[in-house]
Coordinates of C-alpha atoms and ligand atoms in Angstrom, one line a residue:
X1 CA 2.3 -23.2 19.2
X2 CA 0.4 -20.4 17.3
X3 CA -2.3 -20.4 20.7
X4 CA 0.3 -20.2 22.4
X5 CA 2.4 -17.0 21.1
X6 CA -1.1 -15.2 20.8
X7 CA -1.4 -15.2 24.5
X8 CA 1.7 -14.4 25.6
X9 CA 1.6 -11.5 23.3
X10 CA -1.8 -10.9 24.8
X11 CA 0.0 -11.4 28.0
X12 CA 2.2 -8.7 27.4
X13 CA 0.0 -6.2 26.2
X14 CA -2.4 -7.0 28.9
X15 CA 0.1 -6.0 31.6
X16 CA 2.7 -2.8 31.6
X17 CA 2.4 -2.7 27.4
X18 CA 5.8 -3.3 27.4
X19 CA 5.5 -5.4 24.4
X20 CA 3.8 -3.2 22.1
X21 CA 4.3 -0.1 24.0
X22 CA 1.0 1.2 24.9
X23 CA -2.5 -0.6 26.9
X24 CA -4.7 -2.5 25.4
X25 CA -7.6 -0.6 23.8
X26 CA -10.1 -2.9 24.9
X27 CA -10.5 -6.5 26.2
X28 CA -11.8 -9.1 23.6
X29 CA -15.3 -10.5 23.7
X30 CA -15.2 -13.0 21.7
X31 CA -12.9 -15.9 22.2
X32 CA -10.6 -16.0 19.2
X33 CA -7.5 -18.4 17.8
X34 CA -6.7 -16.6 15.1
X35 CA -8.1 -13.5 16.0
X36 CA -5.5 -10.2 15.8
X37 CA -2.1 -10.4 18.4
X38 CA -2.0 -6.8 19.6
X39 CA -4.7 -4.0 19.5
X40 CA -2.1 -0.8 19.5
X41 CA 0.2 0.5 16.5
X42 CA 3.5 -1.5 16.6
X43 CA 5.9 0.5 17.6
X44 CA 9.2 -1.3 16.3
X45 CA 12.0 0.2 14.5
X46 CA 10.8 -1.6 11.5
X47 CA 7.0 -0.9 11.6
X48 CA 8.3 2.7 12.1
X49 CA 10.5 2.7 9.1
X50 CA 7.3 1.5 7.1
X51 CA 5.4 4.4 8.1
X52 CA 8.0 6.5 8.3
X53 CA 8.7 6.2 4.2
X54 CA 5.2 7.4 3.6
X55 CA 5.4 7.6 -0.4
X56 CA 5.8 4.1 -2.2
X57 CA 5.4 2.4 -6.0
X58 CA 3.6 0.0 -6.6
X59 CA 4.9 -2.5 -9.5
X60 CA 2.1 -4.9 -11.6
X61 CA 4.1 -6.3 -14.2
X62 CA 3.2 -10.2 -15.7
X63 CA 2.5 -12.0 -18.3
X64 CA -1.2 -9.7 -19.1
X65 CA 1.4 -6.9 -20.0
X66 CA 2.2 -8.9 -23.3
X67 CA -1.5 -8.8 -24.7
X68 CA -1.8 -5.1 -23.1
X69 CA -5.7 -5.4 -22.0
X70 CA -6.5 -7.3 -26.0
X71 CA -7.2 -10.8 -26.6
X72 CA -8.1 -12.3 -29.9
X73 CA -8.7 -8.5 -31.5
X74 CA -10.9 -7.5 -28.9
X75 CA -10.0 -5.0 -26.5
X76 CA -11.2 -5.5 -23.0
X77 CA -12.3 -2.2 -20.6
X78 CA -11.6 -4.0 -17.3
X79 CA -8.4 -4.4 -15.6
X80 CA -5.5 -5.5 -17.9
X81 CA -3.7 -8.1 -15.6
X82 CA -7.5 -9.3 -15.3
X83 CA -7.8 -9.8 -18.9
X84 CA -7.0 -14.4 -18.3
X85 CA -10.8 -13.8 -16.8
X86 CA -12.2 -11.4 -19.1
X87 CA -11.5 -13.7 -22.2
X88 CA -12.2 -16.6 -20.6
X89 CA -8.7 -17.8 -21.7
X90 CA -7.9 -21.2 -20.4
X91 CA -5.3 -21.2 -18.2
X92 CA -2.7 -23.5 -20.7
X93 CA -3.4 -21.2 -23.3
X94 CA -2.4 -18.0 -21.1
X95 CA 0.5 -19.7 -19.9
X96 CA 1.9 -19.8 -23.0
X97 CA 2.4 -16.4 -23.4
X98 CA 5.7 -16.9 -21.4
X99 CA 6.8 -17.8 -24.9
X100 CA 7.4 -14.2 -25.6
X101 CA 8.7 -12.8 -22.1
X102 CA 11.6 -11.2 -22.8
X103 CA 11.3 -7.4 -21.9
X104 CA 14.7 -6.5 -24.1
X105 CA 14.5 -3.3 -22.6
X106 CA 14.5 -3.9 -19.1
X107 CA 17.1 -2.4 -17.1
X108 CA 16.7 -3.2 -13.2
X109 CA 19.1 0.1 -12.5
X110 CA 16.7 2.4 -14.4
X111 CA 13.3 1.4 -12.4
X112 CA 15.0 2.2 -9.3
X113 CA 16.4 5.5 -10.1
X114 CA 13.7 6.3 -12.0
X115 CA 11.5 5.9 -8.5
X116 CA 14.0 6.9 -6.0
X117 CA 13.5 10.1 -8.5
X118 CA 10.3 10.2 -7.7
X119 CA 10.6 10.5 -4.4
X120 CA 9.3 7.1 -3.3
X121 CA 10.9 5.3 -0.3
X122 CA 9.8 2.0 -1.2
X123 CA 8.3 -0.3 -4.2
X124 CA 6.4 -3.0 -4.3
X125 CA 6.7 -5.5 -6.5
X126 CA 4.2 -8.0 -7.9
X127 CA 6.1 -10.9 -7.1
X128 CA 3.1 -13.0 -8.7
X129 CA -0.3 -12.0 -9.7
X130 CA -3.4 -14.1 -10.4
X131 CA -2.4 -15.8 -13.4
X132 CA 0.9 -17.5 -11.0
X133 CA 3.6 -16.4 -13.3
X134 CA 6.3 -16.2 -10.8
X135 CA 8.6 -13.2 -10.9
X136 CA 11.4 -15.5 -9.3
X137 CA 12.7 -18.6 -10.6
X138 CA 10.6 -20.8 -7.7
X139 CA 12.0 -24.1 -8.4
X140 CA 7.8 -24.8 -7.1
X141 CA 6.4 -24.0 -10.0
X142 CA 7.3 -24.5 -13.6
X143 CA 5.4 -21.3 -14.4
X144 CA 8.2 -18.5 -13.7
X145 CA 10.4 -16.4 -15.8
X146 CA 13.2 -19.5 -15.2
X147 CA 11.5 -20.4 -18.1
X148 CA 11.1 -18.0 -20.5
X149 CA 13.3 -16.4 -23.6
X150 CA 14.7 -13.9 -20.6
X151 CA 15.2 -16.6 -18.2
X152 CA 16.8 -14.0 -15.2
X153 CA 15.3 -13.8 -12.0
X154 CA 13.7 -10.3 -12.5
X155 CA 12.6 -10.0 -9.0
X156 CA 16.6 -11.0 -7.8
X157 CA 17.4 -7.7 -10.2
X158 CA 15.1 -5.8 -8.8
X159 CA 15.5 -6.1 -5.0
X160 CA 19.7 -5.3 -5.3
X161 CA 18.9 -2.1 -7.7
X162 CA 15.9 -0.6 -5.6
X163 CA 18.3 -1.7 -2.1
X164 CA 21.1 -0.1 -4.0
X165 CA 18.6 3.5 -4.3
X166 CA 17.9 2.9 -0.3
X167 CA 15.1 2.0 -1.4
X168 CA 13.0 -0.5 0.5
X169 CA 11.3 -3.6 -1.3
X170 CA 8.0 -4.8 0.2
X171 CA 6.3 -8.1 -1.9
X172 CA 2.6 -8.1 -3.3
X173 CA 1.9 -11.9 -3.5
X174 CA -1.1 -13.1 -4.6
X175 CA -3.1 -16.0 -2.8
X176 CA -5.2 -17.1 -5.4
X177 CA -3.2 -18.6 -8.3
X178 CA -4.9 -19.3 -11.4
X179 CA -2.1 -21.5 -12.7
X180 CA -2.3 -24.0 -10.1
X181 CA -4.5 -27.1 -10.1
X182 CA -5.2 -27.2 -6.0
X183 CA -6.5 -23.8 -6.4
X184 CA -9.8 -23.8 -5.0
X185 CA -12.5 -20.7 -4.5
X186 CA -14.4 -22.7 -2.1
X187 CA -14.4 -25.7 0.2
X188 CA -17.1 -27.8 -1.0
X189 CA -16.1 -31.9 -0.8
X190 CA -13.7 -33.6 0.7
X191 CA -11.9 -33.5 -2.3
X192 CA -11.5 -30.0 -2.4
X193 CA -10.3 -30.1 1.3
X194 CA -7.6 -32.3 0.5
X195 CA -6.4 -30.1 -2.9
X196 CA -6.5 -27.0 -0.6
X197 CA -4.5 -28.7 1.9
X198 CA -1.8 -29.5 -0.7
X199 CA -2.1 -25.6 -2.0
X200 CA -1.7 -24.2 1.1
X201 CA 1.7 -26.2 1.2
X202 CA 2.8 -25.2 -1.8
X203 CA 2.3 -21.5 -1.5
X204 CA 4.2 -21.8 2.1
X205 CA 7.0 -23.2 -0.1
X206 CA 6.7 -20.1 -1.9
X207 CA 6.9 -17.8 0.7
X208 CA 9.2 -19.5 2.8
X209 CA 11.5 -19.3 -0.7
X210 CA 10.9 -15.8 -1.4
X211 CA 11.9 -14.8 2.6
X212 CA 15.0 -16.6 2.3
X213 CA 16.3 -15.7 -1.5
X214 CA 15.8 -12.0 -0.8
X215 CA 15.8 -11.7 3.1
X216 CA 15.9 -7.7 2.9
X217 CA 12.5 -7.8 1.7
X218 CA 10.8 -5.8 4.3
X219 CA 6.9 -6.3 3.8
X220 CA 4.5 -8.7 2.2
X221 CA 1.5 -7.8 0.5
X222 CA -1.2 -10.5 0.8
X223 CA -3.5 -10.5 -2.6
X224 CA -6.0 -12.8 -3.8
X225 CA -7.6 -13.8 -0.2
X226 CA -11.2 -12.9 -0.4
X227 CA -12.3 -16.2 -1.1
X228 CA -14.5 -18.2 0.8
X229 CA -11.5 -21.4 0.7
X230 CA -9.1 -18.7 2.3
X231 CA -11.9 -17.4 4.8
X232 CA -12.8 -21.0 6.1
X233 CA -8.8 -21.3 6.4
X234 CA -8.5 -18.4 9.0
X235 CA -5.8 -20.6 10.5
X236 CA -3.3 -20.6 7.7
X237 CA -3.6 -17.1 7.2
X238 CA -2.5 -16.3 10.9
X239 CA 0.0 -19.1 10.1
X240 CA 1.8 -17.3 7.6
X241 CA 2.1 -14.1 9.0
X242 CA 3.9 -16.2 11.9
X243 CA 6.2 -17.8 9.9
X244 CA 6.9 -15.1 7.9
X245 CA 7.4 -13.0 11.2
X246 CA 9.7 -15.9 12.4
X247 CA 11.9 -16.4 9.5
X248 CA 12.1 -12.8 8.9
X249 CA 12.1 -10.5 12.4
X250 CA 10.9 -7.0 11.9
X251 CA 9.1 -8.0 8.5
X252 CA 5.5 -6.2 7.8
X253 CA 2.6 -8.2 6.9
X254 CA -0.6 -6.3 5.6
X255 CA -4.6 -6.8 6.9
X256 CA -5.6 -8.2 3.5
X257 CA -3.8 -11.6 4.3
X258 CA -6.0 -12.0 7.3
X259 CA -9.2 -13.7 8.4
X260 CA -10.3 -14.7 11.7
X261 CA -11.7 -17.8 13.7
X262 CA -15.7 -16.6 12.0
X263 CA -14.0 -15.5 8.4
X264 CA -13.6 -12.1 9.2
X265 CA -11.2 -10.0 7.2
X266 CA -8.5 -7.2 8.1
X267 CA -10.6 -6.2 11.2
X268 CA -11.3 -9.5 13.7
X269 CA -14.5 -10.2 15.1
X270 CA -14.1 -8.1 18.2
X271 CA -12.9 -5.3 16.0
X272 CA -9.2 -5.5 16.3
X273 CA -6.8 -5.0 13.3
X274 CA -5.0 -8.2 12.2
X275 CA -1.4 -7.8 10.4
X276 CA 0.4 -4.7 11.2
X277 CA -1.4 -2.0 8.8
X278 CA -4.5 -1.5 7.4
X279 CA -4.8 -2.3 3.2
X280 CA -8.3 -1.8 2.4
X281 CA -8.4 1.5 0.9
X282 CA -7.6 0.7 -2.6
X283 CA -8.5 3.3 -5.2
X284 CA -10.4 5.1 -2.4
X285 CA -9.2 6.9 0.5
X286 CA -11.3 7.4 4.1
X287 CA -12.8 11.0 4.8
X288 CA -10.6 13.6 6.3
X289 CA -13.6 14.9 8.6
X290 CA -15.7 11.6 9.3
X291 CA -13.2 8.3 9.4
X292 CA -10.4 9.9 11.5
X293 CA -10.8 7.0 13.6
X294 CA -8.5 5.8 10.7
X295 CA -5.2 7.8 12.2
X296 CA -5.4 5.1 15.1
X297 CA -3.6 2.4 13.5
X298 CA -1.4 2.3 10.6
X299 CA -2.8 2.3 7.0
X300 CA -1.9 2.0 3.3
X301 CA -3.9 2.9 0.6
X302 CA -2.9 2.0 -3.2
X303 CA -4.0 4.1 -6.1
X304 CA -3.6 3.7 -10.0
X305 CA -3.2 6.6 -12.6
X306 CA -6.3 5.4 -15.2
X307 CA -9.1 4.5 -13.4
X308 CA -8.8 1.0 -12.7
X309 CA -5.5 -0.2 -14.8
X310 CA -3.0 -2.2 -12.2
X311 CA -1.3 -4.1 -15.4
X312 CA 0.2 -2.6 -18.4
X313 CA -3.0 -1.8 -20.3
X314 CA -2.5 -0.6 -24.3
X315 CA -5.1 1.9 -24.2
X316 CA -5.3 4.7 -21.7
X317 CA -8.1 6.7 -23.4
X318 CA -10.7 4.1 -22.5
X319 CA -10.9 5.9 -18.8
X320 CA -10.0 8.5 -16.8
X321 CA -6.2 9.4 -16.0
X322 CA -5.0 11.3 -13.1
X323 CA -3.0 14.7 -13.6
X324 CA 0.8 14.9 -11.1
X325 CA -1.8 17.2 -8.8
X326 CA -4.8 14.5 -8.2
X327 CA -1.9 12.3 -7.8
X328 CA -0.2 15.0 -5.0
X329 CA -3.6 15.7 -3.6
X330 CA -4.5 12.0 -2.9
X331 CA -0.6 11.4 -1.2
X332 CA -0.9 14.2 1.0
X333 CA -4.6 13.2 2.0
X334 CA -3.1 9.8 3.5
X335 CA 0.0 11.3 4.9
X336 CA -2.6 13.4 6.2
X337 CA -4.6 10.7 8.3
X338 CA -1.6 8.9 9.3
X339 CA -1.7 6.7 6.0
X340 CA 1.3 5.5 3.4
X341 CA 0.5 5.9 -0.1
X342 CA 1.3 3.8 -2.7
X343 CA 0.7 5.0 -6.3
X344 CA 1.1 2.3 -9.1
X345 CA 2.9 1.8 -12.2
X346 CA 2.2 -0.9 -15.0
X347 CA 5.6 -1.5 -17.2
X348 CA 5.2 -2.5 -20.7
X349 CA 5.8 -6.0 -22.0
X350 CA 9.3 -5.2 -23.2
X351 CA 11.0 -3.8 -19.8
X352 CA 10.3 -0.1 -20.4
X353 CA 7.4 2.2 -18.6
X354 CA 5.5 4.3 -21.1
X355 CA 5.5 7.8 -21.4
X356 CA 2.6 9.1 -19.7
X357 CA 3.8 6.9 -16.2
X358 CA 7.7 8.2 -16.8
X359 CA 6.3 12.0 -17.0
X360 CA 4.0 10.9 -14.0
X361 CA 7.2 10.1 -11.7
X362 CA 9.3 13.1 -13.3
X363 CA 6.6 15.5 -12.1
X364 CA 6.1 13.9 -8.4
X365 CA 10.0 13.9 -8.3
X366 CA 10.3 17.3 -9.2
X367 CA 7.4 18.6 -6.2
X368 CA 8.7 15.7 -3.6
X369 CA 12.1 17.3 -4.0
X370 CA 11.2 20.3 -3.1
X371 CA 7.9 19.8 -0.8
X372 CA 9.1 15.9 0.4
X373 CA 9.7 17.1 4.0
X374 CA 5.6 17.1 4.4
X375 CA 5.6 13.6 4.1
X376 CA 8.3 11.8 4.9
X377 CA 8.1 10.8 9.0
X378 CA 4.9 12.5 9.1
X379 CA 1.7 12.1 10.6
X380 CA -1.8 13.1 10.9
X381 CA -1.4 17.1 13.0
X382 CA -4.3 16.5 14.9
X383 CA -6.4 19.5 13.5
X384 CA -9.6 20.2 12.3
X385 CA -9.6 20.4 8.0
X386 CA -9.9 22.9 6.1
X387 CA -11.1 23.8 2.4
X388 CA -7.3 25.0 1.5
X389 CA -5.5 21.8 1.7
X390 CA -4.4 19.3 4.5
X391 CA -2.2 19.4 7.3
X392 CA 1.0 17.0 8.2
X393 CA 3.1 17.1 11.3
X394 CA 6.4 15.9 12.0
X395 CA 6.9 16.3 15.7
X396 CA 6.5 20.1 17.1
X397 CA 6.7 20.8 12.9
X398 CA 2.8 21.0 11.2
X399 CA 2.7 21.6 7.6
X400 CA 0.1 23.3 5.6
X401 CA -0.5 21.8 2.0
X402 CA -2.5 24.4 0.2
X403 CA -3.7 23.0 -3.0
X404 CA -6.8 25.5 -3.2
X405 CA -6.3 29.4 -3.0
X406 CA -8.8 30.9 -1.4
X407 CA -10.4 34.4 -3.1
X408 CA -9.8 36.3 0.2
X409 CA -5.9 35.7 -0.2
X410 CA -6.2 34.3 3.8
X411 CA -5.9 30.4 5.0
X412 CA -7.9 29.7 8.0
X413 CA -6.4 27.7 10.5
X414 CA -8.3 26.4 13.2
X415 CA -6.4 25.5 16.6
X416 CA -7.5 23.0 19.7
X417 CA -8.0 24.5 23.0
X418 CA -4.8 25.7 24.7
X419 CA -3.2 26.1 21.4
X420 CA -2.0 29.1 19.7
X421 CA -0.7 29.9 15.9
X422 CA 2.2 32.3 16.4
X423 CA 4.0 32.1 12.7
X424 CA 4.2 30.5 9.5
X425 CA 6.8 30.5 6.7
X426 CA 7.3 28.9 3.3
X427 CA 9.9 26.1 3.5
X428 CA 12.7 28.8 2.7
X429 CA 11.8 31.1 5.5
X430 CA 9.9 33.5 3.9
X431 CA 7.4 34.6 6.3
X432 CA 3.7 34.6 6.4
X433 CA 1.4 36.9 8.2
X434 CA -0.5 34.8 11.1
X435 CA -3.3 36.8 12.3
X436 CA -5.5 36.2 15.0
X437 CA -9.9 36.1 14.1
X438 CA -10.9 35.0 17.0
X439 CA -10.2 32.4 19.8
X440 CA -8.4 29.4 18.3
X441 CA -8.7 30.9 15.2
X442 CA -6.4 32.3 12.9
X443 CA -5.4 33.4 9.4
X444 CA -2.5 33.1 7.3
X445 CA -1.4 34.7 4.4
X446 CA -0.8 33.8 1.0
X447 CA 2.4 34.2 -0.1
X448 CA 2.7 37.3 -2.0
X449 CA 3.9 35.3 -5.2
X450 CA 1.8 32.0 -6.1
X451 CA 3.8 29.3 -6.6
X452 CA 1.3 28.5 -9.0
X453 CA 1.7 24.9 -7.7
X454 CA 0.6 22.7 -4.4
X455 CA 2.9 24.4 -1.7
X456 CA 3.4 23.9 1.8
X457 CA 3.7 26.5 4.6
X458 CA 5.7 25.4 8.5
X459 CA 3.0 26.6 11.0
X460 CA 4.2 27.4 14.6
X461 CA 2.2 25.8 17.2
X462 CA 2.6 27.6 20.5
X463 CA 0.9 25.3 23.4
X464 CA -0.8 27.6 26.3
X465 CA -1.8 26.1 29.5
X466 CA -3.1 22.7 29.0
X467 CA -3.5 21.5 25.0
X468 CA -6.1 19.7 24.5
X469 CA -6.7 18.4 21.2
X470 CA -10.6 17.9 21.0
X471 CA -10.1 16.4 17.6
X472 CA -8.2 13.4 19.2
X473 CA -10.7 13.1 21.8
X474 CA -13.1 12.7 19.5
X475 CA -12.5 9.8 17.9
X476 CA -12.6 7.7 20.9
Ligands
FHN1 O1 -7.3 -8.1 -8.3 C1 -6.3 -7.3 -7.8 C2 -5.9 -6.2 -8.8 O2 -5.5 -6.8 -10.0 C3 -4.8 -5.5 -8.2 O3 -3.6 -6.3 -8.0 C4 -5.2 -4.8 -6.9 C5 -4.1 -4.1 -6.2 O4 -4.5 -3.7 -5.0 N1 -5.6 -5.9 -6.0 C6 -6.7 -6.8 -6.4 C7 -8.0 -6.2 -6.4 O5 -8.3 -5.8 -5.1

């Protein structure tokens, strides 16, 4: 059945592109099953929509949020929702921390206002982490906040209040699932085989029950698949992004879930992305001069504000944390290459965020509402970088994001062949001088008061003749 849906969508794309919209890039080389089903950007109203929002939040919130990165007095430096590993906590004994989940403070209806504020168009939500305490009341595991002092289903709360924002909900999900006794990292003995067989059952329950309790989920978020039990599964992992795809039409499914026939991840062995978007760029983001090739298919990159803290961690100072601007600079620099950006919050143990992550949403909120229109719907504009900032385009509309003020008071702008610069204004219509250096290249003025903040300038684009954009050719 799977065989056979991979070649007729191969079928399709082969011949007018009707399916997917555009040719093939390339014909495959090496004979794959569960290789990747199209080789262009989908082009659906839904996979528009997820590109389209641009700006997202990220959610980690589980049982490690109750210990806060310390376990028996000692306070761990890595990763707080990693902390199970770290201590070397058995997993009974972690598990009892659901105990003491009941996050008093928790108010569905404040999250999502407080990130619809912030100018994000979608969250998503850790549905379940490592450890496998389930978000949901999964009637497949007895490890879920069903059974716990709160008892609500947390992740039913959430999905109506961030819908209720217009916000959309996409699901992280994590693979690997501490919790569970089939749980294997590798596929050594029959034995093993057999266990893996009945986890990959039980995790399609999962799936299948999260799809159909909250059907206007609009994305998972595979986690947890690196292993070498997942990569000798390839099958399953093509598998569930069908019968996600089947049971909910139009639903996004991320590169990290996949592998291919030879256990090759997000890319397949013939160099095709598998899933519908790119989710390797975690805490990192591709060069804006060397990895445009990046603005040829669609991409998400996560972030955190500390250095490496996904969970609620108790003690910021152990690492580096972000200022509103880093944060700005690194969305604009994916909006900028044709990449979402996802930028992550860890919620305390007792419902509430703390202070440093509400100030962080508060200050994105307050430049999104005025600066937003760079981002939302945009795209990568197609021309060369420069030291001031980056460039977004919506359409015939290209933004200039200056974060850096250059001494001369002048932004160079560098256009392709056949293109000219003929004005550019603040976003209230204040004009800018555009003056002309030298062919295809021009300078624009600084406003004549700073903003004394990231600001963005509308550019106008005049095409002459033939355009040609040299930068696009480039890539291929
Ligand atoms: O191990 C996880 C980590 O805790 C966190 O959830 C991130 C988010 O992208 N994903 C994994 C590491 O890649």
């Amino acid at each position: 059945m799977r065989k056979a849906f991979s070649s007729l969508l191969l079928a399709c794309a082969l011949t007018a592109g009707t399916a997917w919209g555009q040719a093939p890039a390339a014909k495959p080389d090496v004979p794959l099953k569960y290789g990747a089903t199209r080789f262009e950007k989908r082009q659906d109203d839904a996979m528009r929509k997820f590109r389209d929002n641009r700006l997202g939040a990220f959610i980690h919130w589980g049982l490690y949020a109750i210990p806060g990165g310390e376990w028996d007095g000692k306070v761990y430096r890595g990763a707080a929702e990693w902390l199970k590993s770290w201590a070397k906590v058995p997993s009974a004994e972690w598990l009892e921390l659901m105990k003491q989940w009941n996050p008093t403070r928790f108010d569905a209806r404040a999250w999502a206002k407080m990130m619809k504020n912030m100018g994000a168009r979608y969250v998503k939500i850790t549905t379940k982490h490592h450890e496998g305490f389930c978000l949901w009341p999964s009637k497949y595991s007895p490890y879920t906040v069903a059974h716990t002092p709160y008892g609500k289903d947390i992740l039913g709360e959430l999905v109506k209040a961030f819908n209720d924002e217009g916000l959309d909900v996409h699901f992280y999900f994590s693979v690997m699932d501490w919790s569970h006794p089939d749980w294997r990292y590798d596929i050594k003995t029959p034995e093993d085989s057999v266990a893996f067989r009945r986890f990959l059952a039980f995790t399609d329950n999962q799936l299948r029950e999260l799809a159909t309790r909250y059907p206007t989920v609009k994305d998972f978020w595979f986690d947890g698949t690196w292993d070498a039990s997942i990569k000798k599964n390839a099958w399953w992992t093509a598998h569930a992004e069908t019968m996600l795809k089947e049971l909910l039409p139009g639903v996004t499914v991320n590169s990290r879930l996949r592998a291919d026939d030879y256990g090759k991840r997000h890319f397949d062995s013939n160099g095709h992305l598998m899933g519908d978007y790119e989710s390797g760029y975690e805490r990192k983001l591709p060069d804006p001069v060397r990895d445009l090739r990046v603005t040829q298919w669609d991409w998400e990159a996560c972030m955190t504000l500390p250095e490496n803290q996904w969970g609620y961690h108790k003690d910021w100072s152990l690492s580096y944390v972000k200022t509103p601007v880093e944060v700005l600079d690194r969305i604009v620099h994916a909006v900028s290459m044709g990449g979402n950006m996802v930028v992550n919050f860890g919620p305390q143990a007792d419902g509430d965020f703390r202070p440093e992550e509400k100030e962080m949403a508060e200050a994105l909120g307050r430049w999104t509402a005025r600066y937003g229109t760079c981002l939302y719907g945009c795209d990568y504009a197609g021309l060369p970088k420069q030291d001031w900032g980056y460039y977004t385009r919506r359409g015939d509309d290209v933004f200039m994001v200056v974060f850096n003020r250059p001494y001369s008071g002048w932004l160079t702008v560098k256009t392709n062949k056949g293109q000219r610069a003929t004005a550019a204004a603040l976003l209230d219509g204040t004009p800018l001088r555009v003056v002309e250096t030298t062919s295809n290249e021009y300078n624009v003025a600084m406003p004549s008061a700073d903003p004394g903040e990231p600001f963005v300038i509308r550019l106008t684009l005049t095409t002459t003749g033939k355009a040609n954009n040299q930068y696009r050719e480039a890539l291929t």
